[in-house]
Each structure stands twice: as C-alpha cells, then as structure tokens.
Amino acid sequence: MVAQNAQLVTPVPGPSSQALQARRTQAVSKAVGTVLPVYVDEASGGILRDVDGNQLIDFASGIAVTSVGNSDPRVVARVTEQVQRFTHTCFMVSAYEGYVEVCEQLNELTPGDHEKRSALFNSGAEAVENAVKIARYATGRQAVVAFDHAYHGRTNLTMALTAKSMPYKAGFAPFAGEIYRVPMAYPYRWPTGAENCADEAFETFVSQVHTQVGEERTAAVILEPIQGEGGFIVPAPGFVAKVAHWCRDNGIVFIADEVQTGFCRTGDWFASEHEQVVPDLVTTGKAIAGGLPLAGVTGRAELMDAVHAGGLGGTYGGNPLACAAALGAIETMRADDLTARAARLGETLRNRLTQLADKYEVIGDVRGRGLMQAVELVSDRATKTPDPAATAAVTAACHKAGLLTLTCGTFGNVFRFLPPLVIGEDLLDEGLSIFENALAGVA
Ligand code: PLZ
C-alpha cells in the first residue's frame, strides 16, 4: 500500500522516468500517446508513486477505471487466489463459475428488473461492437444512430460511432457503414439556450431519424448517458428518457453506453438510473474489474438470447482473472457504499468548482454528476469561444505540481475530474487547491 500523501522529490517527470521515456521512444510506437510520461512503480487509493519516488495525486483513475482504488485489497485477494487455481480455459471451450457470477451481478445491478442476460468481452469498444451486433441480429435492421460528441471506441465499427476526427479517426477511413449522426442535447452550447435544449434536441432527433434514416430501418440508438471523451456533457434533463421511450415505441433497441459512467461513478450504479431510464442493452467496462481488462453487454433476455449459439464470443472474453477482479471490485463497491461516497464527494467537488467559476472568467461551464465532473474553459464567456490553450496550460501546471489530470471535449477545452471513488477527502481537497493555483496562474 502506498501512503496516502502527495509528495514531490524531483521535478515531474524525474530522471528515472526520463530514462524510461528515452528507452520507450526506441521500443514503443509513437502512435500510442501518454498524457504524463511518469512511470508508475506502485499505486493505491488516490496516490500514484512513480519510479523517482514522487507521489502524485490521481484525478484520472486510468480514465475512470480504478474507481475502487488501484490494487484494491479485495481485487488483489480474489485475483491472487484465482491465478493460483487456473489462468484460462476460454469460456467457449470449458466454462467456470466466475464468468457466470459476473453475469449474475451485471443482471442484478444494471437498471430494470426484467429478465436479463449478459456476455463478457475484453474492452469497452468490443462491448459496444457486440451490442450493435445483437441489436442488428435481433431486429433484422441495419442502421445505427449515434450522437455528436459521442465516443464509443477505436475499432472500425466503434470509430464510425465516435464523433471526433482527430485523433480517433483521421487517416483511418473507410469506416463501417449504416451509422447516422444526430445532434446531442448539449445545454451549454444549445443555440436557443439551455432551457429549450431537451425539447428541441428531441424534436430534431425524431425528425432526422424519420427523414434521413427511417424508423423501420433503425436497429439501435446508442448514447452515453453522460458523454465522456466528448466533454463530460450531461444531456439536458429529460432528453435521455425521451429518446429511450421513443425507441421503445418504434421497436428500436436503445443502447446505453455506460463504459465510462458505470459502476458508481456518477453517484448511482449506472448513470441511466438518474432519469429512471431502463435501456434495452447496457455496455460496461472500465471500472467493472478494478483495473483488469473486462467489459460486458447486459440486456433484455429476448435480445441477448436471439443470436444463434456461437454468434458471439472471443478467446479471452470474461477471462477468469478479470472475472475474479470484477467480483472483488463489486464487493468493495457494495461494502464501502461507493455510490453514496461518489455522490457525497461529488458534491464537495461540485461546490468547489462552482466557487472557482465565480472567481475565474475562464470557466464557462461546470457540469457532471458524482465524481464525474468537469469545467469547460472559454476565452470569452459571451461568445463561449473554446480555450484549448488555457486548458493545456492549466493541465501542464497541475502535472508539474504533482496532480495527474485529464482533459477531454470535442474542442479540447474541457478539464475533467475523475478521482478514484475511494480517494481521501484531504487528498481531493489538496488536488483541488493545486488546480486552483494552476488556474490562477493562467487566468
Ligand atoms: N465507450 C463511453 O468512454 C473509452 C478512451 C481512451 P475501451 N474511453 C476512453 C482512448 O483515448 O482510447 C470508452 C468510453 C465509452 C467505449 C469506450 C471504449 O472502451 O475499453 O477503451 O475499448
């Protein structure tokens, strides 16, 4: 366990990290980026210790993965026990209990009390691809509708679903066909004002699907209940529920991509719950397994069971170590009531960000739920002109001061907060002070 205090003993990155970075450039493809090239030695709770002995505050959680903290003791115990018994059989070759138990947990925890089934995969993108395969198979339809600012992955089909060109899509065409894009109910940037956003965005959605796609050709609508990479955009209240109901009325599968929002992050087990939305299919990943690669699709039994036997699968999907990790992570989420903790710490975070917005003009918007919050930085509040340069400068200052943070957003101007849900309140506070100093330096 790494002590839960921040401390810098060298500049960031320090000499040992720099030496590894030099080795890396000779060995690792340049195409794989790294936000902050410190090399991690050990991590737990809200602290990452690097190879130079610096202890950084973690406001990233490996992009919303280590919600239960890094190397959570229950995850470690379950994985250690499992790795000594067996490491792999391939669930399609011979089965094991862990896979079944994770699916039982997913069926119980995801929204709705209807009969459900689940299937397990390796990554969020793979889960999304499989959700689309299931929806197409079950409906016999082909078209899939996705939203502006959406992020669903980097594989061919999920690149097509993802909205942003650079860095995700540029140079990688051709993309999968039968994907259609519609506007997102983005309150801060809705042309006629946030108060009109939900209704107008819903009308536009219905009209565009009707005129440009055709309801009877549409297999699925896929939506992140809070958009992640696209800018932590919380859809205008009521919008997600309206879309979900409309899908139900039109025989269209409503897929909630909860890869980033799922597993307690937003103060609920799943972000869909906030508006009592019950998706037909839910994709999960990231936080599900405390850092081991695992993802899932969970949904209505009649959809999930529609596909012919052997139609879905993969060598590693639901690997026994990843399943053991998931059972440990879920146990911690239940035992430590991490939904309540995310909601409570989220309020602290939100209050602090709102105060900062009163003080610093550069903050155009504060938004999010639970411990998934962000500020959108603008160079002019009246025109809402995105300020990616200020966002990069604040980020660099945070990194230098030992706070690991991430940005996001279609315009690169959103500063996001994704600490582990188990982070200590003192660390959260300390991190926010670093952020404020960075902001003050730039503003
Ligand atoms: N759906 C909603 O947020 C992954 C991507 C980081 P994988 N988000 C982080 C990057 O730059 O690659 C994500 C997501 C939502 C799907 C995915 C894809 O999940 O596990 O990265 O495949």
PDB file of C-alpha atoms in Angstrom, residues 134 165 185 208 225 230 339 347 373:
ATOM      1  CA  ILE A 134     -27.010  -8.104 -31.083  1.00  0.00           C
ATOM      2  CA  SER A 165     -11.940  13.031 -36.126  1.00  0.00           C
ATOM      3  CA  ALA A 185     -28.762  17.872 -26.236  1.00  0.00           C
ATOM      4  CA  GLN A 208     -33.702  13.439 -38.527  1.00  0.00           C
ATOM      5  CA  PRO A 225     -25.984   8.914 -20.518  1.00  0.00           C
ATOM      6  CA  GLY A 230     -16.687  14.260 -25.911  1.00  0.00           C
ATOM      7  CA  THR A 339     -22.456   5.152  -4.856  1.00  0.00           C
ATOM      8  CA  GLU A 347     -20.995  17.471  -4.026  1.00  0.00           C
ATOM      9  CA  GLN A 373     -17.332  16.425 -13.147  1.00  0.00           C
TER      10      GLN A 373
END
